[in-house]
Coordinates of C-alpha atoms in Angstrom, one line a residue:
X223 CA -8.5 -35.0 -20.1
X224 CA -5.2 -33.9 -18.4
X225 CA -4.7 -30.4 -17.5
X226 CA -1.6 -28.4 -16.6
X227 CA -1.9 -25.5 -13.8
X228 CA 1.0 -23.3 -12.5
X229 CA 0.0 -22.4 -9.6
X230 CA 1.7 -19.4 -8.3
X231 CA 2.1 -17.9 -4.7
X232 CA 2.3 -15.2 -2.7
X233 CA 5.7 -13.2 -1.5
X234 CA 5.9 -8.8 -2.8
X235 CA 8.7 -8.5 -4.5
X236 CA 9.9 -12.4 -3.7
X237 CA 8.0 -12.6 -6.7
X238 CA 11.2 -12.2 -8.9
X239 CA 12.1 -16.1 -7.5
X240 CA 8.9 -17.6 -9.6
X241 CA 9.2 -15.1 -12.4
X242 CA 12.3 -16.9 -13.1
X243 CA 11.0 -20.3 -12.3
X244 CA 8.0 -19.5 -15.4
X245 CA 11.1 -18.2 -18.2
X246 CA 12.8 -22.1 -17.0
X247 CA 9.9 -23.7 -17.2
X248 CA 8.4 -22.4 -20.2
X249 CA 11.3 -22.0 -22.9
X250 CA 13.7 -24.5 -21.2
X251 CA 10.5 -27.6 -20.9
X252 CA 8.0 -25.9 -23.3
X253 CA 5.5 -26.1 -20.4
X254 CA 2.0 -24.2 -21.2
X255 CA -0.6 -24.5 -18.9
X256 CA -4.2 -24.5 -19.2
X257 CA -5.2 -23.0 -15.5
X258 CA -3.5 -20.3 -13.3
X259 CA -4.3 -19.8 -9.8
X260 CA -2.4 -17.9 -7.9
X261 CA -2.1 -16.1 -4.8
X262 CA -0.8 -12.1 -3.9
X263 CA 2.2 -11.4 -6.1
X264 CA 1.6 -14.8 -7.0
X265 CA -1.9 -13.1 -9.3
X266 CA 0.2 -9.7 -10.8
X267 CA 2.2 -12.4 -12.6
X268 CA -0.5 -14.4 -13.1
X269 CA -2.4 -11.5 -14.9
X270 CA 0.7 -10.9 -17.5
X271 CA 0.5 -14.7 -18.7
X272 CA -2.6 -15.3 -18.9
X273 CA -2.6 -12.7 -21.7
X274 CA -1.2 -15.7 -23.4
X275 CA -2.7 -18.9 -25.0
X276 CA -0.5 -20.4 -27.6
X277 CA 2.9 -21.7 -26.0
X278 CA 5.3 -19.2 -28.7
X279 CA 3.1 -16.2 -26.7
X280 CA 3.8 -17.9 -23.0
X281 CA 7.4 -17.1 -23.8
X282 CA 6.3 -13.6 -24.6
X283 CA 4.7 -12.7 -21.8
X284 CA 7.0 -15.1 -19.7
X285 CA 9.4 -12.5 -20.9
X286 CA 8.1 -9.4 -20.2
X287 CA 7.2 -10.7 -17.0
X288 CA 10.5 -10.6 -16.4
X289 CA 11.5 -7.3 -18.5
X290 CA 8.1 -5.4 -15.6
X291 CA 9.8 -6.8 -12.7
X292 CA 12.9 -4.9 -13.2
X293 CA 11.0 -2.0 -14.4
X294 CA 9.5 -2.1 -10.8
X295 CA 12.7 -0.3 -9.6
X296 CA 11.6 2.4 -7.4
X297 CA 9.1 1.8 -4.6
X298 CA 7.3 5.5 -5.6
X299 CA 6.7 3.5 -9.0
X300 CA 4.7 0.3 -6.8
X301 CA 3.3 2.1 -3.3
X302 CA 2.1 5.5 -2.9
X303 CA 1.8 7.1 0.5
X304 CA -1.7 7.1 2.6
X305 CA -2.1 11.5 3.5
X306 CA -1.1 10.6 6.8
X307 CA 1.8 8.9 5.6
X308 CA 3.1 11.6 3.6
X309 CA 2.7 14.5 5.8
X310 CA 5.3 12.8 7.6
X311 CA 7.8 12.6 5.2
X312 CA 11.2 14.5 5.7
X313 CA 11.2 13.5 9.1
X314 CA 12.5 11.1 11.8
X315 CA 9.4 9.4 12.5
X316 CA 8.6 9.2 8.5
X317 CA 11.9 7.5 7.7
X318 CA 11.0 5.5 10.6
X319 CA 8.4 4.5 9.0
X320 CA 10.7 3.7 6.1
X321 CA 12.4 1.5 7.4
X322 CA 9.9 -0.3 9.0
X323 CA 8.5 -1.5 5.6
X324 CA 11.0 -1.8 3.7
X325 CA 14.6 -2.1 5.5
X326 CA 13.1 -4.6 8.3
X327 CA 11.8 -6.7 6.1
X328 CA 14.6 -7.9 4.1
X329 CA 15.8 -11.2 5.5
X330 CA 19.0 -11.8 7.4
X331 CA 22.3 -12.3 5.5
X332 CA 22.6 -16.2 3.8
X333 CA 25.3 -18.0 5.7
X334 CA 24.7 -16.0 8.4
X335 CA 22.9 -16.3 12.3
X336 CA 19.9 -15.4 12.4
X337 CA 19.8 -13.4 15.7
X338 CA 23.7 -13.5 17.6
X339 CA 24.7 -15.0 20.7
X340 CA 22.3 -12.3 23.2
X341 CA 24.3 -13.4 26.4
X342 CA 27.9 -12.0 23.9
X343 CA 25.9 -8.9 23.4
X344 CA 23.5 -7.8 26.3
X345 CA 25.0 -4.8 27.5
X346 CA 25.3 -3.5 24.1
X347 CA 22.3 -3.7 23.0
X348 CA 20.9 -2.2 26.6
X349 CA 23.4 0.9 25.8
X350 CA 21.4 0.6 22.2
X351 CA 17.6 0.6 24.0
X352 CA 18.9 3.8 26.1
X353 CA 20.1 6.0 23.1
X354 CA 16.9 4.7 20.6
X355 CA 14.7 6.2 23.8
X356 CA 16.6 9.5 23.5
X357 CA 16.1 9.5 19.5
X358 CA 13.1 8.9 20.0
X359 CA 12.2 11.7 22.2
X360 CA 13.7 14.0 20.1
X361 CA 12.5 13.1 16.9
X362 CA 8.9 13.2 18.2
X363 CA 10.4 17.0 19.1
X364 CA 10.8 17.8 15.4
X365 CA 8.2 15.7 14.3
X366 CA 5.5 18.3 16.0
X367 CA 4.2 20.2 13.2
X368 CA 4.2 17.0 11.0
X369 CA 2.1 14.9 13.0
X370 CA -0.7 17.3 13.7
X371 CA -0.8 17.3 9.6
X372 CA -1.0 13.5 9.6
X373 CA -3.6 13.7 12.6
X374 CA -5.8 15.8 10.2
X375 CA -5.2 12.8 7.4
X376 CA -5.8 10.1 9.5
X377 CA -9.7 10.8 9.9
X378 CA -10.8 9.2 6.6
X379 CA -7.5 6.9 5.5
X380 CA -6.4 5.5 8.6
X381 CA -6.4 2.1 7.8
X382 CA -3.4 1.1 6.0
X383 CA 0.1 2.8 5.7
X384 CA 0.1 2.7 1.6
X385 CA -1.7 2.7 -1.7
X386 CA -1.7 0.5 -4.6
X387 CA -3.0 2.9 -6.4
X388 CA 1.0 3.4 -8.4
X389 CA 0.7 -0.6 -9.6
X390 CA -3.1 0.0 -10.3
X391 CA -2.4 3.2 -12.7
X392 CA 1.0 1.0 -14.2
X393 CA -1.4 -2.4 -15.0
X394 CA -3.6 -0.6 -16.4
X395 CA -1.6 2.2 -18.5
X396 CA 1.7 1.3 -18.2
X397 CA 4.2 2.6 -15.8
X398 CA 7.3 5.2 -16.5
X399 CA 10.0 3.1 -16.1
X400 CA 8.8 0.7 -18.9
X401 CA 5.9 -1.2 -17.7
X402 CA 3.7 -2.7 -19.7
X403 CA 0.2 -2.5 -19.0
X404 CA -2.0 -5.8 -19.0
X405 CA -5.5 -6.2 -21.2
X406 CA -7.9 -7.8 -19.2
X407 CA -9.8 -8.6 -22.6
X408 CA -6.7 -10.9 -24.0
X409 CA -6.9 -12.4 -20.5
X410 CA -10.8 -13.0 -20.6
X411 CA -10.3 -14.7 -23.9
X412 CA -11.2 -18.8 -24.5
X413 CA -8.2 -21.6 -23.1
X414 CA -7.1 -20.6 -19.8
X415 CA -8.1 -21.0 -16.5
X416 CA -7.3 -17.9 -13.7
X417 CA -8.2 -18.5 -10.1
X418 CA -6.7 -15.5 -8.3
X419 CA -7.7 -15.2 -4.2
X420 CA -9.4 -12.8 -2.2
X421 CA -10.6 -12.6 0.9
X422 CA -13.4 -11.2 1.6
X423 CA -14.1 -9.4 5.0
X424 CA -17.7 -8.9 5.2
X425 CA -18.8 -12.4 4.3
X426 CA -15.1 -13.8 6.5
X427 CA -14.5 -16.3 3.5
X428 CA -11.7 -17.3 0.2
X429 CA -13.0 -16.3 -2.5
X430 CA -11.6 -16.5 -6.0
X431 CA -11.7 -13.6 -9.2
X432 CA -11.5 -15.7 -12.6
X433 CA -10.6 -14.8 -15.7
X434 CA -13.6 -13.4 -16.8
X435 CA -14.4 -11.4 -13.4
X436 CA -16.4 -13.7 -11.7
X437 CA -15.8 -13.9 -8.2
X438 CA -16.1 -17.7 -7.3
X439 CA -16.4 -19.5 -4.2
X440 CA -13.4 -21.2 -2.0
X441 CA -13.8 -24.4 -4.3
X442 CA -13.0 -21.8 -7.4
X443 CA -16.5 -22.8 -9.3
X444 CA -19.2 -21.8 -8.1
X445 CA -20.7 -18.5 -8.8
X446 CA -21.0 -15.5 -6.0
X447 CA -21.2 -12.1 -7.5
X448 CA -19.7 -10.4 -10.5
X449 CA -18.5 -9.3 -13.2
X450 CA -15.7 -7.3 -11.9
X451 CA -12.6 -5.4 -13.8
X452 CA -10.6 -8.5 -13.5
X453 CA -7.3 -6.0 -12.2
X454 CA -9.6 -4.8 -9.0
X455 CA -9.0 -8.4 -8.3
X456 CA -5.8 -8.7 -9.2
X457 CA -5.1 -5.6 -6.9
X458 CA -7.6 -7.1 -4.3
X459 CA -4.7 -10.5 -4.0
X460 CA -2.2 -8.0 -3.5
X461 CA -4.0 -6.1 -0.6
X462 CA -1.7 -7.1 2.1
X463 CA -4.3 -6.4 5.2
X464 CA -2.5 -3.0 7.1
X465 CA -0.3 -2.2 4.4
X466 CA -2.4 -1.5 1.9
X467 CA -6.7 -0.6 2.0
X468 CA -9.3 -3.1 1.3
X469 CA -10.9 -3.1 -2.4
X470 CA -14.7 -3.2 -2.2
X471 CA -15.8 -5.8 -5.1
X472 CA -19.3 -6.9 -5.9
X473 CA -20.8 -6.0 -2.4
X474 CA -18.5 -6.9 -0.1
X475 CA -14.9 -6.0 0.4
X476 CA -11.5 -8.0 0.2
X477 CA -7.5 -8.3 0.5
X478 CA -4.7 -10.5 0.2
X479 CA -6.4 -14.1 -0.5
X480 CA -2.7 -15.4 1.0
X481 CA -4.7 -14.8 4.7
X482 CA -5.7 -18.3 4.0
X483 CA -5.2 -19.8 0.9
X484 CA -0.9 -18.6 -0.4
X485 CA -0.6 -21.3 -2.6
X486 CA -3.6 -22.4 -4.5
X487 CA -3.1 -26.1 -5.2
X488 CA -6.4 -27.1 -4.8
X489 CA -8.4 -24.6 -7.0
X490 CA -5.9 -25.7 -9.9
X491 CA -7.0 -29.1 -8.7
X492 CA -10.9 -28.1 -8.8
X493 CA -10.7 -27.5 -12.5
X494 CA -9.2 -30.4 -13.7
X495 CA -5.2 -30.2 -13.4
X496 CA -3.5 -33.3 -13.2
X497 CA -0.2 -32.0 -13.4
X498 CA 0.5 -29.4 -10.5
X499 CA 3.9 -26.9 -11.1
X500 CA 3.4 -25.1 -7.3
X501 CA 6.2 -22.2 -7.5
X502 CA 6.6 -20.2 -4.0
X503 CA 7.9 -17.2 -3.4
X504 CA 8.9 -17.7 0.5
X505 CA 10.5 -20.7 1.4
X506 CA 9.2 -23.6 3.3
X507 CA 11.7 -23.7 6.4
X508 CA 12.1 -21.0 8.9
X509 CA 15.9 -20.7 9.7
X510 CA 17.2 -20.9 12.9
X511 CA 16.4 -18.0 15.4
X512 CA 18.9 -17.7 18.1
X513 CA 17.0 -14.5 19.8
X514 CA 16.4 -15.0 23.6
X515 CA 12.3 -15.1 23.1
X516 CA 11.5 -14.6 27.0
X517 CA 13.1 -11.3 26.8
X518 CA 12.1 -10.1 23.3
X519 CA 9.9 -7.5 22.7
X520 CA 5.8 -7.9 21.5
X521 CA 6.6 -7.1 18.4
X522 CA 9.6 -9.6 17.4
X523 CA 7.5 -12.1 19.5
X524 CA 3.9 -11.3 17.3
X525 CA 5.9 -10.9 13.6
X526 CA 8.2 -14.9 15.2
X527 CA 4.6 -16.5 15.7
X528 CA 2.8 -14.9 12.6
X529 CA 5.0 -13.5 10.0
X530 CA 6.9 -16.6 11.0
X531 CA 6.0 -19.9 11.8
X532 CA 2.5 -19.9 11.5
X533 CA 2.4 -18.7 7.4
X534 CA 4.8 -21.2 6.9
X535 CA 2.5 -23.5 8.6
X536 CA -0.4 -21.9 6.1
X537 CA 1.9 -22.9 3.3
X538 CA 3.0 -26.3 3.7
X539 CA -1.3 -27.3 4.6
X540 CA -2.1 -25.3 1.4
X541 CA 0.6 -27.4 -0.5
X542 CA -1.0 -31.1 0.4
X543 CA -4.8 -30.6 -0.5
X544 CA -6.6 -34.3 -0.7
X545 CA -5.9 -35.2 -4.7
X546 CA -7.8 -37.4 -7.5
X547 CA -5.5 -40.5 -8.3
X548 CA -3.2 -40.0 -11.3
X549 CA -2.4 -35.7 -10.2
X550 CA 1.3 -34.9 -9.1
X551 CA 2.0 -31.6 -7.0
X552 CA 5.4 -30.9 -8.4
X553 CA 7.1 -27.9 -6.2
X554 CA 9.9 -25.0 -7.4
X555 CA 10.5 -23.1 -4.2
X556 CA 13.3 -21.0 -2.5
X557 CA 15.5 -22.9 0.3
X558 CA 17.7 -19.5 0.8
X559 CA 15.6 -16.2 1.8
X560 CA 16.7 -13.5 -0.9
X561 CA 15.1 -10.3 -1.0
X562 CA 12.6 -8.6 1.6
X563 CA 8.6 -8.6 0.2
X564 CA 9.0 -5.2 -0.4
X565 CA 11.9 -4.5 -1.6
X566 CA 12.5 -3.3 -4.8
X567 CA 16.9 -3.8 -5.3
X568 CA 17.1 -4.1 -9.3
X569 CA 20.1 -6.6 -8.3
X570 CA 18.9 -9.0 -5.7
X571 CA 15.6 -9.0 -7.7
X572 CA 17.4 -10.5 -10.9
X573 CA 19.6 -12.2 -8.2
X574 CA 16.2 -13.9 -6.9
X575 CA 15.2 -14.6 -10.9
X576 CA 18.8 -16.4 -11.8
X577 CA 17.8 -17.9 -8.9
X578 CA 14.4 -19.0 -9.7
X579 CA 15.8 -20.7 -12.7
X580 CA 18.3 -22.8 -11.3
X581 CA 15.8 -24.3 -8.4
X582 CA 13.0 -25.2 -11.4
X583 CA 16.0 -26.8 -13.4
X584 CA 17.1 -28.6 -10.5
X585 CA 13.7 -30.1 -9.4
X586 CA 12.7 -31.2 -13.5
X587 CA 16.5 -32.5 -14.4
X588 CA 16.0 -36.0 -15.3
X589 CA 18.5 -37.7 -13.1
X590 CA 19.4 -39.2 -9.9
X591 CA 18.6 -38.3 -6.2
X592 CA 22.0 -38.3 -5.1
X593 CA 23.1 -36.2 -8.1
X594 CA 19.5 -33.8 -7.5
X595 CA 20.6 -33.6 -4.1
X596 CA 24.7 -32.8 -5.1
X597 CA 22.8 -30.0 -8.0
X598 CA 21.1 -27.9 -5.3
X599 CA 23.3 -27.6 -3.1
X600 CA 25.5 -25.9 -5.7
X601 CA 22.5 -23.8 -6.3
X602 CA 22.8 -22.6 -3.0
X603 CA 26.4 -22.2 -2.6
X604 CA 25.6 -19.9 -6.3
X605 CA 22.6 -17.6 -4.2
X606 CA 24.1 -17.4 -0.6
X607 CA 27.5 -16.1 -2.8
X608 CA 25.6 -13.8 -5.1
X609 CA 23.5 -12.4 -1.9
X610 CA 27.0 -12.1 0.1
X611 CA 28.3 -10.2 -3.1
X612 CA 25.9 -8.1 -3.3
X613 CA 25.6 -6.7 -0.1
X614 CA 29.7 -6.1 -0.2
X615 CA 29.4 -4.5 -3.1
X616 CA 26.5 -2.5 -2.5
X617 CA 28.7 -1.3 0.4
X618 CA 31.8 -0.5 -1.8
X619 CA 28.9 1.3 -3.8
X620 CA 28.7 4.0 -0.9
X621 CA 31.4 4.1 0.8
X622 CA 33.5 4.8 -2.9
X623 CA 37.1 3.7 -1.3
X624 CA 37.7 0.1 -1.5
X625 CA 40.5 -1.6 0.6
X626 CA 42.4 -4.4 -0.3
X627 CA 41.7 -6.4 2.4
X628 CA 37.6 -5.7 1.0
X629 CA 38.6 -6.5 -2.6
X630 CA 40.3 -9.9 -1.8
X631 CA 37.5 -10.8 0.3
X632 CA 35.1 -10.2 -2.8
X633 CA 37.2 -12.2 -4.9
X634 CA 37.1 -14.9 -2.2
X635 CA 33.5 -14.6 -2.8
X636 CA 33.3 -14.9 -6.5
X637 CA 35.4 -17.8 -6.3
X638 CA 33.1 -19.7 -4.3
X639 CA 30.5 -19.1 -6.7
X640 CA 32.5 -20.4 -9.8
X641 CA 33.8 -23.5 -8.1
X642 CA 29.7 -24.2 -7.5
X643 CA 28.8 -23.3 -10.9
X644 CA 31.0 -25.6 -12.6
X645 CA 30.4 -27.9 -10.3
X646 CA 27.2 -27.5 -11.3
X647 CA 27.5 -27.7 -15.1
X648 CA 30.0 -30.8 -14.3
X649 CA 26.8 -32.9 -12.9
X650 CA 25.3 -32.2 -16.6
X651 CA 22.9 -29.6 -15.0
X652 CA 21.9 -26.2 -17.2
X653 CA 22.6 -23.0 -15.9
X654 CA 21.8 -19.2 -18.0
X655 CA 23.8 -18.0 -20.4
X656 CA 25.3 -14.9 -18.7
X657 CA 26.6 -16.8 -15.7
X658 CA 29.9 -16.1 -15.9
X659 CA 29.1 -12.3 -15.0
X660 CA 28.3 -13.6 -11.4
X661 CA 32.0 -14.5 -10.8
X662 CA 33.7 -11.9 -13.5
X663 CA 31.5 -8.6 -13.5
X664 CA 29.5 -7.0 -10.7
X665 CA 26.2 -7.5 -9.5
X666 CA 23.7 -4.5 -10.1
X667 CA 24.1 -1.2 -8.2
X668 CA 22.3 2.6 -8.5
X669 CA 24.6 3.9 -9.7
X670 CA 28.8 4.5 -11.0
X671 CA 30.8 1.9 -10.8
X672 CA 32.8 3.4 -7.8
X673 CA 36.8 4.3 -9.1
X674 CA 39.3 2.2 -8.2
X675 CA 37.6 -1.6 -8.7
X676 CA 39.3 -4.2 -11.0
X677 CA 37.5 -4.6 -14.0
X678 CA 37.3 -8.7 -12.7
X679 CA 36.5 -8.6 -9.5
X680 CA 38.1 -12.4 -9.1
X681 CA 41.5 -12.1 -10.0
X682 CA 41.6 -9.3 -6.3

């Protein structure tokens, strides 16, 4: 018997893209999977969806996932700080760590180069580095009492920066902003196979946690241990090393399965899936980076090599396991990077959801290849324009004093978005029902709309 599978990749809060694609598959294409395999952020999405058995239930859970992700509006609702890091709250050093985890993970603004021509800015860079060195010395002096307290706390919890306990509580009991609890009893019912990828640190292997809490080997079927709490398995799958502590499960200690398999297509195939929809959160192609890496700092080289090149190659390998005859894998992936993996801006996450919806529509449309390519180009133009508009609007929200030049530049971006949506519709591709607000209104931001902004930014 043929089976349909959803394969949900890891990517932190980039999972918003997956939530949008899932809604399109479920609501517009009426697809109901018998198998769900997932890693990391995809495992959190999978836990919500795996409570459903009928198509009607799945539609409700897909909408619930959409709302849950948008309810994750503050990092404190997802991530707790280890005591040693909490001891640095309010200090320049503590703020620097927060920026490193959240702000530095934000992708570059689409449509602009990843890094400028360093020969043109070398002198400015050297001056900036000198200023930073002076600031670091001053920060260390002001932070010394906090550092002494942090040193005491390091003895028992030095293995990570953050914890997932706020997210764990939200998954079990519901969250303060409307995140709904996940019921393991509903997940464990017959009728759907679930596999969430986890990496065993002790045995040094990839494994999966099933819908009923069994731990199985990397072949996705051979029992190894259990049963365990399936939600603990989901949290282990999301425990990115260094950022979050490992989680003990049935005699071993586990972390994010994405270190070995970020897109577990092979697990879905081993469970008998012949129609596989692989939904990614992170682009498959790394953007060109113009830094001079012969002069770059070691962390920059390390991140480019591991989080960039090695991760991309692993994703490509994960997507291409040996397939039995008659098995199809449909990949729904982002091309433009919209949101950082630990960024919880509701406006960017909502934008990423719309992006996932449109990318799914582009991939599944019954059109010629030429039409599909043009529709995909229109989708990228929409997403790049909306992302640029969000960042420009965010500056307006922060300053509260829009200039005529700011408004003209924003109106030009909105016009490009409208043009791309109109062209896409002309090709016969569907668009989310609220698409008109993408150019006639503002993206979602925190705080009230500043005074002096026109009601319709496209007319400025």
